[in-house]
Tab-separated table of C-alpha atoms in Angstrom:
chain	number	residue	atom	x	y	z
A	1	MET	CA	-21.461	-20.734	-7.585
A	2	THR	CA	-21.036	-19.977	-11.012
A	3	ASP	CA	-20.070	-16.695	-12.023
A	4	GLU	CA	-23.275	-16.395	-13.891
A	5	GLU	CA	-25.131	-17.051	-10.949
A	6	VAL	CA	-23.227	-14.782	-8.992
A	7	ALA	CA	-24.001	-11.764	-11.489
A	8	ALA	CA	-27.714	-12.636	-11.487
A	9	LEU	CA	-27.447	-12.412	-7.664
A	10	LEU	CA	-25.731	-9.100	-7.758
A	11	ASP	CA	-28.215	-7.775	-10.324
A	12	SER	CA	-31.163	-9.038	-8.347
A	13	ASP	CA	-33.279	-6.543	-6.182
A	14	VAL	CA	-31.924	-8.214	-2.993
A	15	PRO	CA	-30.953	-4.893	-0.766
A	16	PHE	CA	-27.901	-6.992	0.467
A	17	VAL	CA	-25.827	-9.211	-1.025
A	18	ALA	CA	-22.140	-10.552	-0.064
A	19	VAL	CA	-19.519	-12.183	-2.010
A	20	GLU	CA	-16.508	-13.991	-1.121
A	21	ALA	CA	-14.045	-14.030	-3.553
A	22	PRO	CA	-10.417	-15.630	-3.767
A	23	ALA	CA	-7.807	-13.814	-5.233
A	24	GLY	CA	-7.816	-13.835	-8.936
A	25	CYS	CA	-11.494	-15.420	-9.211
A	26	GLY	CA	-13.345	-12.489	-10.661
A	27	LYS	CA	-14.048	-9.854	-7.694
A	28	THR	CA	-13.127	-6.932	-9.722
A	29	TYR	CA	-14.606	-8.390	-12.737
A	30	GLN	CA	-17.900	-9.098	-11.160
A	31	GLY	CA	-17.771	-5.532	-9.099
A	32	ALA	CA	-16.957	-3.393	-11.960
A	33	HIS	CA	-19.382	-5.146	-14.078
A	34	TYR	CA	-22.124	-4.908	-12.023
A	35	ALA	CA	-21.388	-1.113	-11.837
A	36	ALA	CA	-21.347	-0.742	-15.248
A	37	ARG	CA	-24.613	-2.631	-15.504
A	38	THR	CA	-26.212	-0.457	-12.742
A	39	ALA	CA	-25.314	2.956	-13.317
A	40	PRO	CA	-27.335	3.536	-16.277
A	41	ARG	CA	-30.618	2.379	-15.088
A	42	LEU	CA	-30.240	4.861	-11.706
A	43	ALA	CA	-32.954	7.433	-12.110
A	44	THR	CA	-30.643	9.531	-9.663
A	45	GLY	CA	-27.115	9.131	-8.207
A	46	ARG	CA	-24.406	7.429	-8.909
A	47	VAL	CA	-22.779	4.019	-8.361
A	48	LEU	CA	-20.334	4.411	-5.555
A	49	ILE	CA	-17.291	2.023	-5.233
A	50	LEU	CA	-15.164	1.977	-1.904
A	51	THR	CA	-11.925	0.180	-1.885
A	52	HIS	CA	-8.758	0.140	0.728
A	53	THR	CA	-5.840	0.756	-1.486
A	54	HIS	CA	-5.291	3.034	-4.524
A	55	ALA	CA	-3.992	0.249	-6.517
A	56	ALA	CA	-7.698	-1.241	-6.269
A	57	CYS	CA	-9.056	1.975	-7.423
A	58	ALA	CA	-7.168	2.126	-10.625
A	59	ALA	CA	-8.192	-1.738	-11.327
A	60	PHE	CA	-12.035	-0.247	-11.098
A	61	ALA	CA	-11.175	2.996	-13.242
A	62	GLN	CA	-10.117	0.943	-15.908
A	63	ALA	CA	-12.896	-1.460	-15.930
A	64	THR	CA	-15.724	1.055	-15.476
A	65	ALA	CA	-14.309	3.221	-18.026
A	66	ALA	CA	-17.102	2.977	-20.145
A	67	ALA	CA	-19.881	4.282	-17.328
A	68	HIS	CA	-16.971	6.703	-15.577
A	69	ARG	CA	-19.704	9.652	-15.465
A	70	ARG	CA	-22.258	7.306	-13.085
A	71	VAL	CA	-19.879	5.385	-11.379
A	72	GLU	CA	-17.407	7.413	-8.401
A	73	ILE	CA	-14.377	5.072	-7.316
A	74	ARG	CA	-12.695	6.051	-4.176
A	75	THR	CA	-10.825	4.724	-1.001
A	76	ILE	CA	-13.428	4.326	2.046
A	77	ASP	CA	-10.893	7.016	4.167
A	78	SER	CA	-11.526	9.492	1.504
A	79	LEU	CA	-15.214	9.316	1.803
A	80	LEU	CA	-14.668	9.605	5.945
A	81	VAL	CA	-12.648	12.464	5.072
A	82	GLN	CA	-15.434	14.134	2.682
A	83	ILE	CA	-17.869	13.772	5.500
A	84	ALA	CA	-15.865	14.838	8.529
A	85	ALA	CA	-15.140	17.975	6.499
A	86	ALA	CA	-18.953	18.638	5.961
A	87	TYR	CA	-19.221	18.438	9.535
A	88	HIS	CA	-15.712	19.186	11.021
A	89	LYS	CA	-17.138	21.626	13.854
A	90	SER	CA	-19.427	18.996	15.168
A	91	LEU	CA	-16.518	16.497	15.146
A	92	ASP	CA	-14.110	19.144	16.939
A	93	LEU	CA	-11.922	18.957	13.870
A	94	PRO	CA	-10.227	21.614	11.577
A	95	ALA	CA	-11.704	22.359	8.199
A	96	ASP	CA	-8.869	19.708	6.350
A	97	PRO	CA	-9.486	16.484	8.225
A	98	SER	CA	-6.924	14.828	6.264
A	99	ALA	CA	-4.325	17.061	7.464
A	100	TRP	CA	-5.433	16.467	11.000
A	101	ALA	CA	-5.425	12.530	10.613
A	102	ARG	CA	-1.576	12.789	9.250
A	103	ARG	CA	-0.718	14.933	12.385
A	104	GLN	CA	-1.954	12.324	14.478
A	105	GLY	CA	0.512	9.668	13.146
A	106	ALA	CA	0.106	6.034	11.966
A	107	ASP	CA	-3.280	5.903	13.873
A	108	GLY	CA	-4.896	9.178	12.673
A	109	TYR	CA	-7.105	7.797	10.037
A	110	ALA	CA	-8.568	5.002	12.441
A	111	ALA	CA	-9.097	7.941	15.102
A	112	LEU	CA	-10.752	9.696	12.198
A	113	ALA	CA	-13.131	7.028	11.392
A	114	ALA	CA	-13.913	6.486	15.077
A	115	ARG	CA	-15.339	9.964	15.401
A	116	VAL	CA	-17.451	9.488	12.190
A	117	ALA	CA	-18.888	6.532	12.604
A	118	THR	CA	-19.906	7.950	15.940
A	119	LEU	CA	-21.250	10.731	14.363
A	120	VAL	CA	-23.381	9.007	11.871
A	121	GLY	CA	-24.612	6.950	14.526
A	122	ARG	CA	-26.246	9.781	16.282
A	123	HIS	CA	-27.484	11.593	13.074
A	124	PRO	CA	-28.864	9.605	10.807
A	125	PHE	CA	-29.514	12.097	8.048
A	126	ILE	CA	-25.958	12.416	7.225
A	127	VAL	CA	-25.897	8.956	5.603
A	128	ALA	CA	-29.591	9.422	4.449
A	129	ALA	CA	-27.657	12.280	2.585
A	130	VAL	CA	-24.911	9.846	1.385
A	131	ALA	CA	-27.217	7.058	0.472
A	132	GLU	CA	-29.381	9.698	-1.865
A	133	ARG	CA	-26.306	10.685	-3.638
A	134	PHE	CA	-24.832	7.041	-3.849
A	135	PRO	CA	-27.909	4.722	-4.090
A	136	VAL	CA	-25.689	2.019	-4.984
A	137	VAL	CA	-22.810	0.899	-3.088
A	138	ILE	CA	-19.714	-1.572	-3.837
A	139	ALA	CA	-17.704	-2.148	-1.453
A	140	ASP	CA	-14.830	-3.431	-1.985
A	141	GLU	CA	-12.130	-5.965	-0.154
A	142	HIS	CA	-14.292	-5.297	2.745
A	143	GLN	CA	-12.149	-7.839	5.097
A	144	ASP	CA	-10.175	-4.922	5.327
A	145	ALA	CA	-12.551	-2.632	6.801
A	146	SER	CA	-12.178	-1.650	10.482
A	147	ALA	CA	-15.076	-1.766	12.821
A	148	ASP	CA	-15.660	1.877	12.548
A	149	GLN	CA	-15.613	1.981	8.709
A	150	HIS	CA	-17.616	-1.243	8.478
A	151	ALA	CA	-20.453	0.816	11.054
A	152	VAL	CA	-20.287	3.418	8.585
A	153	VAL	CA	-21.234	0.961	5.736
A	154	MET	CA	-23.866	-0.806	7.389
A	155	ALA	CA	-25.115	2.881	7.964
A	156	LEU	CA	-25.617	3.451	4.335
A	157	ARG	CA	-27.284	0.108	4.081
A	158	ASN	CA	-29.807	1.026	7.062
A	159	ALA	CA	-30.444	4.621	5.228
A	160	GLY	CA	-31.657	2.444	1.867
A	161	THR	CA	-28.388	2.076	-0.082
A	162	LYS	CA	-28.276	-1.509	-2.105
A	163	LEU	CA	-25.297	-2.622	-0.743
A	164	ARG	CA	-23.019	-5.042	-2.509
A	165	ILE	CA	-20.006	-6.345	-0.423
A	166	PHE	CA	-16.995	-8.119	-1.718
A	167	GLY	CA	-14.036	-9.684	0.742
A	168	ASP	CA	-12.295	-12.534	1.139
A	169	PRO	CA	-10.626	-13.432	5.035
A	170	MET	CA	-7.796	-14.746	3.447
A	171	GLN	CA	-6.566	-11.662	2.255
A	172	GLY	CA	-7.013	-9.553	5.717
A	173	ILE	CA	-3.668	-8.581	6.440
A	174	TYR	CA	-4.249	-5.148	8.147
A	175	ALA	CA	-4.799	-6.399	11.364
A	176	LYS	CA	-3.492	-8.914	13.874
A	177	GLY	CA	-4.231	-10.661	17.299
A	178	ARG	CA	-7.904	-9.645	18.300
A	179	ALA	CA	-8.520	-6.981	15.724
A	180	ALA	CA	-8.233	-10.351	13.058
A	181	ASN	CA	-10.468	-11.946	15.122
A	182	GLU	CA	-12.977	-9.358	15.655
A	183	ALA	CA	-12.767	-8.847	11.673
A	184	LEU	CA	-13.372	-12.294	11.205
A	185	ALA	CA	-16.383	-12.324	13.203
A	186	ARG	CA	-17.881	-9.732	11.132
A	187	TRP	CA	-17.543	-11.405	7.947
A	188	GLU	CA	-19.679	-14.380	9.596
A	189	GLU	CA	-22.034	-11.471	10.541
A	190	ILE	CA	-21.954	-10.365	6.807
A	191	LYS	CA	-22.706	-13.795	5.451
A	192	ALA	CA	-25.353	-14.423	7.880
A	193	ALA	CA	-27.069	-11.269	7.111
A	194	ALA	CA	-26.716	-11.073	3.591
A	195	ALA	CA	-27.711	-13.251	0.397
A	196	PHE	CA	-24.231	-14.917	0.252
A	197	ALA	CA	-22.133	-16.395	-2.827
A	198	GLU	CA	-18.577	-17.371	-3.679
A	199	LEU	CA	-16.357	-17.228	-6.641
A	200	CYS	CA	-14.365	-20.012	-7.361
A	201	THR	CA	-13.016	-19.814	-11.020
A	202	PRO	CA	-9.270	-19.091	-10.925
A	203	HIS	CA	-9.834	-16.261	-14.008
A	204	ARG	CA	-6.425	-14.650	-13.345
A	205	TRP	CA	-4.602	-17.507	-14.582
A	206	SER	CA	-6.579	-18.349	-17.540
A	207	ASP	CA	-3.906	-16.268	-20.328
A	208	GLY	CA	-1.145	-16.912	-18.151
A	209	THR	CA	-0.470	-20.710	-16.582
A	210	PRO	CA	-3.902	-22.217	-15.557
A	211	ALA	CA	-1.929	-25.256	-13.301
A	212	LEU	CA	-0.737	-22.833	-10.910
A	213	GLY	CA	-3.722	-20.972	-10.394
A	214	ALA	CA	-5.445	-24.299	-9.398
A	215	TRP	CA	-2.502	-25.093	-7.129
A	216	VAL	CA	-2.701	-21.517	-5.703
A	217	LEU	CA	-6.642	-22.392	-4.796
A	218	ARG	CA	-5.554	-25.530	-3.164
A	219	ALA	CA	-2.758	-23.680	-1.022
A	220	ARG	CA	-5.298	-21.331	-0.205
A	221	ASP	CA	-7.237	-24.295	1.414
A	222	ALA	CA	-4.364	-25.383	3.133
A	223	LEU	CA	-3.636	-22.237	4.682
A	224	LYS	CA	-7.536	-21.536	5.849
A	225	ASN	CA	-7.484	-24.870	7.573
A	226	GLY	CA	-4.095	-24.177	9.315
A	227	GLN	CA	-2.323	-26.852	7.277
A	228	PRO	CA	1.041	-26.652	5.586
A	229	ILE	CA	1.331	-25.787	1.879
A	230	ASP	CA	2.535	-29.207	0.381
A	231	LEU	CA	5.647	-28.805	-1.722
A	232	THR	CA	7.042	-32.471	-1.547
A	233	GLY	CA	4.807	-33.943	-4.543
A	234	ALA	CA	5.238	-32.766	-8.346
A	235	LEU	CA	5.098	-29.154	-8.556
A	236	PRO	CA	2.778	-27.629	-10.963
A	237	GLN	CA	3.766	-25.504	-14.169
A	238	GLY	CA	4.848	-22.379	-13.128
A	239	LEU	CA	5.890	-23.046	-9.781
A	240	ASN	CA	9.617	-22.830	-8.802
A	241	ILE	CA	11.342	-23.815	-5.681
A	242	LEU	CA	14.743	-22.648	-4.705
A	243	HIS	CA	16.708	-22.706	-1.992
A	244	ALA	CA	19.093	-19.857	-0.048
A	245	ASP	CA	20.429	-18.730	3.295
A	246	ASN	CA	21.077	-15.027	4.034
A	247	THR	CA	24.678	-14.708	5.514
A	248	ALA	CA	24.346	-11.216	6.110
A	249	VAL	CA	25.274	-9.941	9.453
A	250	GLY	CA	22.409	-7.386	10.761
A	251	ARG	CA	19.999	-6.023	7.961
A	252	GLY	CA	21.497	-6.881	4.929
A	253	TYR	CA	21.048	-9.728	2.440
A	254	ARG	CA	23.631	-11.877	0.990
A	255	LEU	CA	23.992	-15.287	-0.695
A	256	ASP	CA	27.244	-17.187	-1.847
A	257	SER	CA	27.492	-17.634	-5.448
A	258	ALA	CA	26.057	-20.725	-6.034
A	259	GLU	CA	22.454	-19.760	-4.671
A	260	ARG	CA	22.584	-16.420	-5.712
A	261	ALA	CA	22.836	-17.415	-9.360
A	262	PRO	CA	19.461	-18.836	-10.047
A	263	ILE	CA	17.699	-16.239	-8.071
A	264	ASP	CA	19.048	-13.435	-10.568
A	265	ARG	CA	18.382	-15.187	-13.486
A	266	VAL	CA	14.606	-15.383	-12.219
A	267	ALA	CA	14.623	-11.661	-11.362
A	268	ARG	CA	16.199	-10.678	-14.820
A	269	ALA	CA	13.915	-13.252	-16.700
A	270	GLY	CA	10.543	-12.038	-18.661
A	271	THR	CA	9.112	-8.660	-19.253
A	272	GLN	CA	7.411	-8.113	-15.764
A	273	ALA	CA	8.210	-9.166	-12.277
A	274	LEU	CA	7.665	-8.027	-8.631
A	275	ILE	CA	10.192	-9.465	-6.026
A	276	LEU	CA	7.908	-9.592	-2.832
A	277	THR	CA	9.149	-9.669	0.765
A	278	PRO	CA	7.008	-9.709	4.133
A	279	GLN	CA	9.178	-6.508	5.734
A	280	ASN	CA	10.086	-3.040	4.924
A	281	ASP	CA	13.579	-3.155	5.893
A	282	MET	CA	14.257	-6.338	3.500
A	283	THR	CA	12.780	-4.455	0.306
A	284	GLU	CA	15.630	-1.724	1.252
A	285	ALA	CA	17.971	-4.979	1.603
A	286	LEU	CA	17.034	-6.016	-1.378
A	287	ALA	CA	17.642	-3.274	-3.479
A	288	ALA	CA	21.326	-2.735	-2.011
A	289	PHE	CA	21.666	-6.907	-3.144
A	290	TRP	CA	20.720	-5.818	-6.677
A	291	ASN	CA	22.854	-2.469	-6.650
A	292	ARG	CA	19.670	-0.804	-6.809
A	293	ALA	CA	19.187	-1.810	-10.394
A	294	ILE	CA	15.576	-2.913	-9.116
A	295	PRO	CA	13.333	-0.286	-7.915
A	296	ILE	CA	11.190	-0.530	-4.698
A	297	TRP	CA	7.768	-0.052	-5.507
A	298	GLU	CA	6.471	2.784	-2.864
A	299	GLY	CA	2.847	2.333	-3.198
A	300	HIS	CA	0.680	5.730	-2.550
A	301	THR	CA	1.844	6.507	1.080
A	302	ARG	CA	4.374	8.700	2.067
A	303	PRO	CA	5.032	7.928	5.790
A	304	ALA	CA	8.339	9.477	5.822
A	305	VAL	CA	6.824	12.699	4.420
A	306	ASP	CA	4.213	12.678	6.801
A	307	GLU	CA	7.201	12.698	9.694
A	308	LEU	CA	8.967	15.076	8.026
A	309	ILE	CA	6.364	17.683	7.820
A	310	THR	CA	5.264	17.060	11.491
A	311	ALA	CA	8.558	17.437	12.725
A	312	THR	CA	8.787	20.788	10.798
A	313	GLU	CA	5.711	22.192	11.955
A	314	GLU	CA	6.582	21.366	15.618
A	315	SER	CA	9.669	23.138	15.365
A	316	ALA	CA	8.166	26.501	14.607
A	317	GLY	CA	11.048	27.714	12.721
A	318	ASP	CA	13.744	26.562	14.853
A	319	ALA	CA	16.491	25.930	12.177
A	320	VAL	CA	18.363	22.981	14.134
A	321	ALA	CA	15.078	21.007	14.614
A	322	VAL	CA	14.596	21.454	10.967
A	323	ALA	CA	17.743	20.065	9.937
A	324	ASN	CA	17.505	17.223	12.659
A	325	ALA	CA	13.892	16.595	10.731
A	326	VAL	CA	15.821	16.464	7.447
A	327	VAL	CA	18.391	14.053	9.037
A	328	ALA	CA	15.586	12.219	9.964
A	329	PHE	CA	14.106	12.126	6.626
A	330	MET	CA	17.425	10.834	4.702
A	331	GLY	CA	17.465	8.053	6.934
A	332	ARG	CA	14.176	6.934	6.260
A	333	VAL	CA	14.522	7.182	2.311
A	334	ALA	CA	17.989	6.595	1.298
A	335	VAL	CA	21.754	5.195	2.536
A	336	GLY	CA	24.813	7.005	2.631
A	337	PHE	CA	23.752	9.813	4.397
A	338	SER	CA	23.988	9.123	7.969
A	339	ARG	CA	24.375	11.071	11.088
A	340	SER	CA	28.011	10.079	10.967
A	341	SER	CA	29.033	10.906	7.354
A	342	HIS	CA	26.746	13.724	6.764
A	343	GLY	CA	23.965	14.511	9.248
A	344	ASP	CA	25.717	15.777	12.305
A	345	ARG	CA	28.142	17.952	10.216
A	346	LEU	CA	24.614	19.550	8.909
A	347	VAL	CA	23.116	20.073	12.259
A	348	ARG	CA	26.213	21.629	13.585
A	349	GLU	CA	26.878	23.844	10.555
A	350	VAL	CA	23.187	24.972	10.809
A	351	GLY	CA	23.516	25.280	14.806
A	352	GLU	CA	26.574	27.799	14.237
A	353	GLY	CA	25.209	29.798	11.506
A	354	CYS	CA	26.930	28.321	8.572
A	355	THR	CA	29.963	30.769	9.051
A	356	SER	CA	32.722	28.445	9.327
A	357	ALA	CA	35.869	28.331	6.733
A	358	ALA	CA	34.962	24.912	4.693
A	359	ARG	CA	36.309	23.273	1.603
A	360	GLY	CA	35.491	20.142	-0.183
A	361	LYS	CA	32.470	18.045	1.101
A	362	PRO	CA	32.019	20.257	4.475
A	363	ALA	CA	31.561	23.189	2.270
A	364	ARG	CA	29.029	21.764	0.365
A	365	ILE	CA	26.913	20.259	4.058
A	366	GLN	CA	27.429	23.981	4.638
A	367	GLN	CA	25.250	25.383	1.962
A	368	LEU	CA	23.015	22.750	1.929
A	369	GLY	CA	22.425	23.775	5.912
A	370	ARG	CA	22.075	27.307	4.454
A	371	PHE	CA	19.271	26.605	2.527
A	372	ILE	CA	17.457	25.333	5.935
A	373	LEU	CA	18.702	28.487	7.823
A	374	GLU	CA	17.461	31.144	5.550
A	375	GLU	CA	13.854	29.044	5.795
A	376	PRO	CA	13.699	26.839	8.237
A	377	ASN	CA	10.514	25.302	6.916
A	378	HIS	CA	9.172	23.044	3.949
A	379	VAL	CA	10.740	25.488	1.585
A	380	GLY	CA	13.906	25.313	2.654
A	381	ILE	CA	13.891	21.919	3.280
A	382	ALA	CA	12.776	21.440	-0.285
A	383	LYS	CA	15.568	23.740	-1.588
A	384	CYS	CA	18.227	21.302	0.517
A	385	LEU	CA	17.338	18.174	-0.795
A	386	ALA	CA	16.980	19.645	-4.559
A	387	GLU	CA	20.509	20.437	-4.214
A	388	LEU	CA	21.456	17.089	-2.428
A	389	SER	CA	19.954	15.320	-5.273
A	390	ARG	CA	22.041	17.468	-7.558
A	391	LEU	CA	25.141	16.324	-5.787
A	392	GLN	CA	24.315	13.026	-5.683
A	393	ARG	CA	23.298	12.643	-9.424
A	394	GLU	CA	26.251	14.212	-10.765
A	395	GLY	CA	28.327	12.048	-8.098
A	396	VAL	CA	30.067	15.348	-6.503
A	397	SER	CA	32.894	13.942	-4.251
A	398	GLY	CA	31.351	13.286	-0.649
A	399	PHE	CA	28.305	12.590	-2.346
A	400	GLU	CA	28.532	9.989	-4.773
A	401	THR	CA	27.764	7.148	-2.110
A	402	VAL	CA	24.286	8.420	-1.274
A	403	SER	CA	21.626	6.242	-2.694
A	404	ILE	CA	17.965	7.199	-2.743
A	405	ASP	CA	15.731	4.335	-2.144
A	406	TYR	CA	12.472	5.938	-1.886
A	407	ARG	CA	12.981	8.055	-5.240
A	408	ARG	CA	9.183	8.946	-5.387
A	409	GLU	CA	9.065	9.943	-1.829
A	410	TYR	CA	11.826	12.070	-1.918
A	411	GLN	CA	10.717	13.848	-5.067
A	412	ASP	CA	7.462	14.715	-3.210
A	413	ALA	CA	9.363	16.437	-0.547
A	414	ILE	CA	10.950	18.326	-3.227
A	415	ARG	CA	7.426	19.145	-4.616
A	416	LEU	CA	6.459	20.549	-1.435
A	417	GLY	CA	8.631	23.427	-2.024
A	418	GLU	CA	6.170	24.733	-4.668
A	419	PHE	CA	3.290	25.306	-1.700
A	420	VAL	CA	2.950	27.874	0.800
A	421	ASP	CA	1.609	25.401	3.010
A	422	ALA	CA	2.923	21.824	3.622
A	423	HIS	CA	-0.160	20.057	4.329
A	424	ASP	CA	-1.780	21.740	1.540
A	425	GLY	CA	0.890	21.051	-0.554
A	426	LEU	CA	0.696	17.251	0.261
A	427	ALA	CA	-3.061	17.024	-0.161
A	428	GLU	CA	-2.319	18.081	-3.797
A	429	ILE	CA	0.493	15.813	-4.054
A	430	ASN	CA	-1.795	13.101	-2.570
A	431	ARG	CA	-4.574	14.250	-4.791
A	432	ARG	CA	-2.862	14.338	-8.160
A	433	ARG	CA	-1.226	10.743	-7.418
A	434	ALA	CA	-4.641	9.259	-6.588
A	435	PHE	CA	-5.740	10.825	-9.915
A	436	THR	CA	-2.951	9.624	-11.789
A	437	ARG	CA	-2.896	6.371	-10.286
A	438	PRO	CA	0.700	5.150	-10.760
A	439	THR	CA	1.858	1.479	-11.042
A	440	PRO	CA	4.664	-0.353	-10.361
A	441	PRO	CA	7.760	-0.602	-13.010
A	442	ALA	CA	8.074	-3.804	-14.856
A	443	ARG	CA	10.495	-4.909	-12.357
A	444	ALA	CA	10.326	-3.571	-8.592
A	445	ILE	CA	10.571	-4.974	-5.112
A	446	SER	CA	7.862	-4.487	-2.972
A	447	THR	CA	6.383	-5.336	0.454
A	448	ILE	CA	3.386	-7.731	0.218
A	449	HIS	CA	1.224	-5.278	1.683
A	450	LYS	CA	2.136	-2.913	-1.075
A	451	ALA	CA	1.597	-5.420	-3.632
A	452	LYS	CA	-1.889	-6.272	-2.058
A	453	GLY	CA	-4.378	-5.575	-5.168
A	454	LEU	CA	-1.799	-5.963	-7.769
A	455	GLU	CA	-1.199	-8.505	-10.402
A	456	CYS	CA	2.218	-9.605	-12.456
A	457	ASP	CA	3.323	-12.023	-14.790
A	458	ASN	CA	6.105	-13.244	-12.745
A	459	ALA	CA	6.898	-12.985	-8.488
A	460	MET	CA	9.191	-14.067	-6.691
A	461	ILE	CA	8.841	-14.457	-2.635
A	462	LEU	CA	12.203	-14.293	-0.398
A	463	PRO	CA	12.940	-14.997	1.905
A	464	CYS	CA	10.483	-17.713	2.924
A	465	ASP	CA	11.815	-18.547	6.116
A	466	SER	CA	10.569	-17.846	9.716
A	467	ARG	CA	8.927	-14.617	8.984
A	468	PHE	CA	6.283	-16.532	7.582
A	469	SER	CA	5.289	-18.472	11.104
A	470	SER	CA	1.959	-20.500	11.755
A	471	THR	CA	0.165	-17.698	12.545
A	472	TYR	CA	-3.246	-17.055	10.917
A	473	TYR	CA	-2.009	-13.637	9.984
A	474	SER	CA	1.445	-14.824	8.376
A	475	ARG	CA	-0.886	-17.447	6.566
A	476	CYS	CA	-3.023	-14.644	4.725
A	477	ARG	CA	0.280	-12.958	4.099
A	478	LEU	CA	1.615	-15.508	2.226
A	479	TYR	CA	-1.746	-16.168	0.562
A	480	VAL	CA	-1.600	-12.411	-0.656
A	481	ALA	CA	1.891	-13.057	-1.854
A	482	ILE	CA	1.358	-16.412	-3.880
A	483	SER	CA	-1.487	-15.187	-5.623
A	484	ARG	CA	-0.114	-12.177	-7.665
A	485	ALA	CA	2.140	-14.076	-10.123
A	486	LYS	CA	-0.083	-15.019	-13.421
A	487	ARG	CA	2.448	-17.118	-15.201
A	488	SER	CA	5.334	-17.894	-12.917
A	489	LEU	CA	5.681	-17.842	-9.071
A	490	THR	CA	9.037	-18.604	-7.203
A	491	LEU	CA	9.629	-19.290	-3.818
A	492	VAL	CA	12.874	-18.934	-2.451
A	493	LEU	CA	12.829	-21.472	0.807
A	494	SER	CA	15.633	-21.257	3.648
A	495	ARG	CA	17.239	-24.673	5.142
A	496	GLU	CA	18.524	-23.119	7.705
A	497	ASN	CA	15.645	-21.017	9.188
A	498	PRO	CA	12.656	-22.766	7.448
A	499	SER	CA	8.877	-21.485	7.644
A	500	PRO	CA	6.498	-24.008	9.321
A	501	ILE	CA	3.736	-23.168	6.423
A	502	PHE	CA	5.735	-25.066	3.812
A	503	ASP	CA	5.921	-29.043	4.035
A	504	VAL	CA	9.162	-29.646	2.044
């Protein structure tokens, strides 16, 4: 369908519309402009835009700025948290469901979604109240919705909300295996139940490199159909192929000088660049590869801080346990502060009361331990981390090799010291971050997951090796990566460990 036909369908009185939207084909534009057109016509209530990432929230906020008073933009998790907070006693949850979810670990928000989905299924009046407040709901990136999130959205539709769903199964990278198959089946059910349309014009590249956009759509078709991406013929303008093989032993990344030189040129060229890699450990390896001159994009989540708070809470004032939590945190966010170099001594000093005679580096570690010993909680941790940051920043002997990879996460752990309660502090810090909607610096290293929803002038994907297997999940992950760049895309292929997704 043409863009005009899709817009007309969205504007129609049809209660349920679904739009399949490949990356860069105007999904945010269509959704945001529909919201802007619809909001002033509402007699009561607001348009609700539900996303799955804070990057998408930022994009919609920018596109709907003129109608912001009648449009509410939030992640679907935040909507579920709001419902859970209102009915927390019925759900056997504390008054702060977010804090509860964080304490549960990686699956906390999924567990929260399951409880809310069950609740609204049993008590339709709850979603009826939400539908009255939000008579129009736009569900963005719905291919990433879990079964429980989907159930809540569909309950809103059944309660009378006019529902507009946007999604692209080829960008579903948050589910694997059986869960991914179930998500695909849900998308087919949506297509069958809704008035369905598909966007197909690669707008993202119209002011960049149109030939690259056309190639990305062809590559999407190949990946969707289980075929390899053909790199054997003439390459379109904007697509560059380099070859390099990692020679590092273990978790690092190292290239010989001949292979490294063209990669360095790409990383330094242009005004904006994202360096995309499939795994977290490779982001850290690449940060070291460029001597930390290119920062890691951390996205919105703070998993190491979550673990630090949980461990501190479980320690119940045990200073040694808190010291161990700090050492574990440093292992997640920094290098050069290992157990052997600093951590074991810190824990021992805390256990011994920080009373032994010490000079130089041991004395400074002892001082870090005193902060924890005096306040074995998040406040003492914040003071310890702030002092450690000063030692590292000033290049004090014994700390000059400490490098903080996840700088924003580290600073958030320090900011927690400003709050009486750690969970309240984290909730406030997260709220501020959601409100300011930070974006990556001009040059950044990012996992593909954290780059989802972003776009950039130039992108480089490495290493393109067997980490990109032939599974459906891996094909989706690669598609998300190749569709970020508007002007130039560089693929760094491996000769020794090639990916089956590419035909070279």
